[in-house]
Amino acid sequence: MQGDKKELMSRLKRIEGQIRGIQKMIEEDRYCIDVLYQVSASRAALKKIGLLMIRNHTRVCVSNAIKQEHGEEAIAELMQLLDKFMD
Amino acid sequence: MQGDKKELMSRLKRIEGQIRGIQKMIEEDRYCIDVLYQVSASRAALKKIGLLMIRNHTRVCVSNAIKQEHGEEAIAELMQLLDKFMD
Amino acid sequence: MQGDKKELMSRLKRIEGQIRGIQKMIEEDRYCIDVLYQVSASRAALKKIGLLMIRNHTRVCVSNAIKQEHGEEAIAELMQLLDKFMD
Amino acid sequence: MQGDKKELMSRLKRIEGQIRGIQKMIEEDRYCIDVLYQVSASRAALKKIGLLMIRNHTRVCVSNAIKQEHGEEAIAELMQLLDKFMD
């Protein structure tokens, strides 16, 4: 899990930088469409992070719950999250 | 436009804070599902910012282009962005 | 507009066929993941149709509204739709 | 599983009807924004079907794979689908 943690942290650092970059673009009155492509890229990067975390969660937490015969709640919880995340 | 700029900046500052919050949650090994809801909230906030910028862009740049009889390119450019943004 | 109408109709006919195909796959107890890729393809096809209609609407209705100095309402209406469509 | 199958089939029948309704709206030259809300509703209905199928698949196929110690492939396959489905 430490490797995953490190990867997630470096991805989040990068997104933090992107968000600051977007602020700078707006301050400099850059062309809206260019700024919007950056907003779109940050959203895509957050989606990628979400998918990585969903994968890790399924591999570890959901798998363990299933092996210990209480997978039903873990799966319901995951599905509720997916519904939200897909908006 | 200055009012919109101020609103966008304050929304982006808030998202920057959320992204830092997510990093903290990961460092503290918080429950994945809780972190994922935060990632989902940041994506929703970026979507909201995108929609605000698309609205402003349509109101100002696209409208002006249409009035000056070269709306076709402005609309094509906006549609390409929308296609990307909806992913 | 008649060309666009014809294209939209043929795209919708194709999606109708896809939806019937999905029903057949479920009746035949096909592997869930294969069915899900078909559901995903139909959603993508509907998104494409939506984008085509948004483009046409912006080119014709929104453009006319802007030229007749009541673009504000047309843009507000379009933005509300976009918000819904992006879910 | 028969209950789920029945529910999926009736949901798909309803979407098939919606798609035909959209065709009728286009033939009758109904207002684009009204048609677009229908397209949006059909996409939302397909998303709901997808989520139901993902839940069933996780409960049955993925759970069984995990119990039989080959969950890794089942989870990788599901993640690939999710990535596609979220577009």
mmCIF file of N, CA and C in Angstrom, chain D residues 11-69:
data_model
loop_
_atom_site.group_PDB
_atom_site.id
_atom_site.type_symbol
_atom_site.label_atom_id
_atom_site.label_comp_id
_atom_site.label_asym_id
_atom_site.label_seq_id
_atom_site.Cartn_x
_atom_site.Cartn_y
_atom_site.Cartn_z
ATOM 1 N N ARG D 11 -36.532 -2.109 -17.444
ATOM 2 C CA ARG D 11 -35.870 -0.804 -17.584
ATOM 3 C C ARG D 11 -35.409 -0.574 -19.033
ATOM 4 N N LEU D 12 -34.895 -1.621 -19.662
ATOM 5 C CA LEU D 12 -34.419 -1.484 -21.047
ATOM 6 C C LEU D 12 -35.590 -1.250 -22.006
ATOM 7 N N LYS D 13 -36.702 -1.942 -21.753
ATOM 8 C CA LYS D 13 -37.922 -1.720 -22.566
ATOM 9 C C LYS D 13 -38.319 -0.240 -22.490
ATOM 10 N N ARG D 14 -38.261 0.306 -21.257
ATOM 11 C CA ARG D 14 -38.632 1.705 -21.068
ATOM 12 C C ARG D 14 -37.691 2.638 -21.830
ATOM 13 N N ILE D 15 -36.400 2.346 -21.809
ATOM 14 C CA ILE D 15 -35.447 3.180 -22.550
ATOM 15 C C ILE D 15 -35.698 3.071 -24.053
ATOM 16 N N GLU D 16 -35.990 1.852 -24.511
ATOM 17 C CA GLU D 16 -36.313 1.675 -25.937
ATOM 18 C C GLU D 16 -37.477 2.596 -26.310
ATOM 19 N N GLY D 17 -38.478 2.660 -25.449
ATOM 20 C CA GLY D 17 -39.620 3.546 -25.676
ATOM 21 C C GLY D 17 -39.191 5.023 -25.687
ATOM 22 N N GLN D 18 -38.297 5.379 -24.765
ATOM 23 C CA GLN D 18 -37.803 6.765 -24.724
ATOM 24 C C GLN D 18 -37.089 7.132 -26.023
ATOM 25 N N ILE D 19 -36.277 6.196 -26.524
ATOM 26 C CA ILE D 19 -35.516 6.468 -27.752
ATOM 27 C C ILE D 19 -36.484 6.661 -28.925
ATOM 28 N N ARG D 20 -37.536 5.841 -28.954
ATOM 29 C CA ARG D 20 -38.548 6.023 -30.009
ATOM 30 C C ARG D 20 -39.270 7.352 -29.829
ATOM 31 N N GLY D 21 -39.518 7.720 -28.570
ATOM 32 C CA GLY D 21 -40.149 9.012 -28.286
ATOM 33 C C GLY D 21 -39.301 10.176 -28.787
ATOM 34 N N ILE D 22 -37.982 10.054 -28.627
ATOM 35 C CA ILE D 22 -37.075 11.117 -29.092
ATOM 36 C C ILE D 22 -37.151 11.235 -30.614
ATOM 37 N N GLN D 23 -37.203 10.086 -31.295
ATOM 38 C CA GLN D 23 -37.333 10.115 -32.757
ATOM 39 C C GLN D 23 -38.610 10.839 -33.181
ATOM 40 N N LYS D 24 -39.684 10.546 -32.477
ATOM 41 C CA LYS D 24 -40.975 11.178 -32.782
ATOM 42 C C LYS D 24 -40.870 12.698 -32.573
ATOM 43 N N MET D 25 -40.226 13.097 -31.467
ATOM 44 C CA MET D 25 -40.062 14.527 -31.176
ATOM 45 C C MET D 25 -39.288 15.228 -32.301
ATOM 46 N N ILE D 26 -38.251 14.548 -32.802
ATOM 47 C CA ILE D 26 -37.448 15.158 -33.867
ATOM 48 C C ILE D 26 -38.272 15.252 -35.157
ATOM 49 N N GLU D 27 -39.028 14.178 -35.451
ATOM 50 C CA GLU D 27 -39.888 14.206 -36.650
ATOM 51 C C GLU D 27 -40.898 15.351 -36.592
ATOM 52 N N GLU D 28 -41.396 15.597 -35.380
ATOM 53 C CA GLU D 28 -42.408 16.657 -35.207
ATOM 54 C C GLU D 28 -41.778 18.040 -35.019
ATOM 55 N N ASP D 29 -40.450 18.118 -35.201
ATOM 56 C CA ASP D 29 -39.728 19.392 -35.030
ATOM 57 C C ASP D 29 -39.970 20.061 -33.689
ATOM 58 N N ARG D 30 -39.966 19.266 -32.646
ATOM 59 C CA ARG D 30 -40.139 19.836 -31.302
ATOM 60 C C ARG D 30 -38.910 20.654 -30.906
ATOM 61 N N TYR D 31 -39.088 21.538 -29.948
ATOM 62 C CA TYR D 31 -38.017 22.445 -29.513
ATOM 63 C C TYR D 31 -36.785 21.659 -29.022
ATOM 64 N N CYS D 32 -35.618 21.995 -29.591
ATOM 65 C CA CYS D 32 -34.371 21.251 -29.330
ATOM 66 C C CYS D 32 -34.103 21.014 -27.838
ATOM 67 N N ILE D 33 -34.325 22.053 -27.032
ATOM 68 C CA ILE D 33 -34.022 21.925 -25.599
ATOM 69 C C ILE D 33 -34.903 20.842 -24.960
ATOM 70 N N ASP D 34 -36.176 20.775 -25.377
ATOM 71 C CA ASP D 34 -37.061 19.729 -24.845
ATOM 72 C C ASP D 34 -36.564 18.346 -25.259
ATOM 73 N N VAL D 35 -36.140 18.223 -26.504
ATOM 74 C CA VAL D 35 -35.626 16.928 -26.980
ATOM 75 C C VAL D 35 -34.359 16.580 -26.184
ATOM 76 N N LEU D 36 -33.498 17.584 -25.982
ATOM 77 C CA LEU D 36 -32.244 17.344 -25.258
ATOM 78 C C LEU D 36 -32.486 16.855 -23.821
ATOM 79 N N TYR D 37 -33.525 17.360 -23.175
ATOM 80 C CA TYR D 37 -33.821 16.849 -21.823
ATOM 81 C C TYR D 37 -34.212 15.374 -21.880
ATOM 82 N N GLN D 38 -34.869 14.974 -22.971
ATOM 83 C CA GLN D 38 -35.219 13.563 -23.114
ATOM 84 C C GLN D 38 -33.966 12.711 -23.354
ATOM 85 N N VAL D 39 -33.046 13.234 -24.174
ATOM 86 C CA VAL D 39 -31.783 12.522 -24.411
ATOM 87 C C VAL D 39 -31.041 12.369 -23.082
ATOM 88 N N SER D 40 -31.035 13.444 -22.305
ATOM 89 C CA SER D 40 -30.381 13.435 -21.008
ATOM 90 C C SER D 40 -31.015 12.400 -20.068
ATOM 91 N N ALA D 41 -32.340 12.315 -20.084
ATOM 92 C CA ALA D 41 -33.050 11.342 -19.241
ATOM 93 C C ALA D 41 -32.713 9.909 -19.650
ATOM 94 N N SER D 42 -32.592 9.662 -20.961
ATOM 95 C CA SER D 42 -32.243 8.311 -21.419
ATOM 96 C C SER D 42 -30.826 7.938 -21.000
ATOM 97 N N ARG D 43 -29.918 8.921 -21.083
ATOM 98 C CA ARG D 43 -28.543 8.653 -20.626
ATOM 99 C C ARG D 43 -28.523 8.320 -19.137
ATOM 100 N N ALA D 44 -29.290 9.065 -18.353
ATOM 101 C CA ALA D 44 -29.347 8.816 -16.911
ATOM 102 C C ALA D 44 -29.915 7.433 -16.637
ATOM 103 N N ALA D 45 -30.934 7.029 -17.427
ATOM 104 C CA ALA D 45 -31.541 5.713 -17.239
ATOM 105 C C ALA D 45 -30.540 4.605 -17.585
ATOM 106 N N LEU D 46 -29.728 4.822 -18.614
ATOM 107 C CA LEU D 46 -28.701 3.828 -18.983
ATOM 108 C C LEU D 46 -27.617 3.756 -17.904
ATOM 109 N N LYS D 47 -27.296 4.894 -17.321
ATOM 110 C CA LYS D 47 -26.316 4.907 -16.223
ATOM 111 C C LYS D 47 -26.835 4.082 -15.052
ATOM 112 N N LYS D 48 -28.096 4.262 -14.732
ATOM 113 C CA LYS D 48 -28.725 3.525 -13.624
ATOM 114 C C LYS D 48 -28.668 2.022 -13.914
ATOM 115 N N ILE D 49 -28.987 1.624 -15.147
ATOM 116 C CA ILE D 49 -28.895 0.211 -15.535
ATOM 117 C C ILE D 49 -27.468 -0.292 -15.385
ATOM 118 N N GLY D 50 -26.519 0.509 -15.836
ATOM 119 C CA GLY D 50 -25.114 0.136 -15.707
ATOM 120 C C GLY D 50 -24.739 -0.094 -14.250
ATOM 121 N N LEU D 51 -25.149 0.822 -13.380
ATOM 122 C CA LEU D 51 -24.830 0.677 -11.953
ATOM 123 C C LEU D 51 -25.453 -0.589 -11.363
ATOM 124 N N LEU D 52 -26.681 -0.896 -11.765
ATOM 125 C CA LEU D 52 -27.329 -2.129 -11.278
ATOM 126 C C LEU D 52 -26.544 -3.363 -11.723
ATOM 127 N N MET D 53 -26.103 -3.332 -13.001
ATOM 128 C CA MET D 53 -25.366 -4.485 -13.510
ATOM 129 C C MET D 53 -23.985 -4.593 -12.852
ATOM 130 N N ILE D 54 -23.354 -3.455 -12.595
ATOM 131 C CA ILE D 54 -22.050 -3.466 -11.917
ATOM 132 C C ILE D 54 -22.217 -4.035 -10.499
ATOM 133 N N ARG D 55 -23.299 -3.645 -9.837
ATOM 134 C CA ARG D 55 -23.557 -4.173 -8.484
ATOM 135 C C ARG D 55 -23.753 -5.690 -8.526
ATOM 136 N N ASN D 56 -24.622 -6.156 -9.425
ATOM 137 C CA ASN D 56 -24.855 -7.603 -9.528
ATOM 138 C C ASN D 56 -23.564 -8.344 -9.855
ATOM 139 N N HIS D 57 -22.815 -7.803 -10.809
ATOM 140 C CA HIS D 57 -21.566 -8.438 -11.215
ATOM 141 C C HIS D 57 -20.585 -8.538 -10.032
ATOM 142 N N THR D 58 -20.510 -7.457 -9.236
ATOM 143 C CA THR D 58 -19.586 -7.464 -8.094
ATOM 144 C C THR D 58 -20.043 -8.460 -7.038
ATOM 145 N N ARG D 59 -21.365 -8.447 -6.790
ATOM 146 C CA ARG D 59 -21.931 -9.370 -5.794
ATOM 147 C C ARG D 59 -21.720 -10.827 -6.158
ATOM 148 N N VAL D 60 -21.843 -11.157 -7.430
ATOM 149 C CA VAL D 60 -21.802 -12.564 -7.831
ATOM 150 C C VAL D 60 -20.427 -12.923 -8.405
ATOM 151 N N CYS D 61 -20.118 -12.442 -9.592
ATOM 152 C CA CYS D 61 -18.895 -12.890 -10.280
ATOM 153 C C CYS D 61 -17.624 -12.474 -9.535
ATOM 154 N N VAL D 62 -17.503 -11.187 -9.196
ATOM 155 C CA VAL D 62 -16.270 -10.729 -8.541
ATOM 156 C C VAL D 62 -16.127 -11.395 -7.170
ATOM 157 N N SER D 63 -17.225 -11.465 -6.422
ATOM 158 C CA SER D 63 -17.177 -12.092 -5.098
ATOM 159 C C SER D 63 -16.708 -13.545 -5.201
ATOM 160 N N ASN D 64 -17.276 -14.301 -6.139
ATOM 161 C CA ASN D 64 -16.855 -15.692 -6.308
ATOM 162 C C ASN D 64 -15.381 -15.783 -6.675
ATOM 163 N N ALA D 65 -14.947 -14.930 -7.587
ATOM 164 C CA ALA D 65 -13.537 -14.938 -7.994
ATOM 165 C C ALA D 65 -12.642 -14.678 -6.782
ATOM 166 N N ILE D 66 -13.026 -13.724 -5.931
ATOM 167 C CA ILE D 66 -12.218 -13.396 -4.744
ATOM 168 C C ILE D 66 -12.156 -14.599 -3.800
ATOM 169 N N LYS D 67 -13.308 -15.237 -3.601
ATOM 170 C CA LYS D 67 -13.339 -16.396 -2.691
ATOM 171 C C LYS D 67 -12.478 -17.541 -3.232
ATOM 172 N N GLN D 68 -12.389 -17.618 -4.568
ATOM 173 C CA GLN D 68 -11.579 -18.697 -5.164
ATOM 174 C C GLN D 68 -10.154 -18.255 -5.469
ATOM 175 N N GLU D 69 -9.747 -17.175 -4.810
ATOM 176 C CA GLU D 69 -8.365 -16.678 -4.881
ATOM 177 C C GLU D 69 -7.901 -16.242 -6.271
#
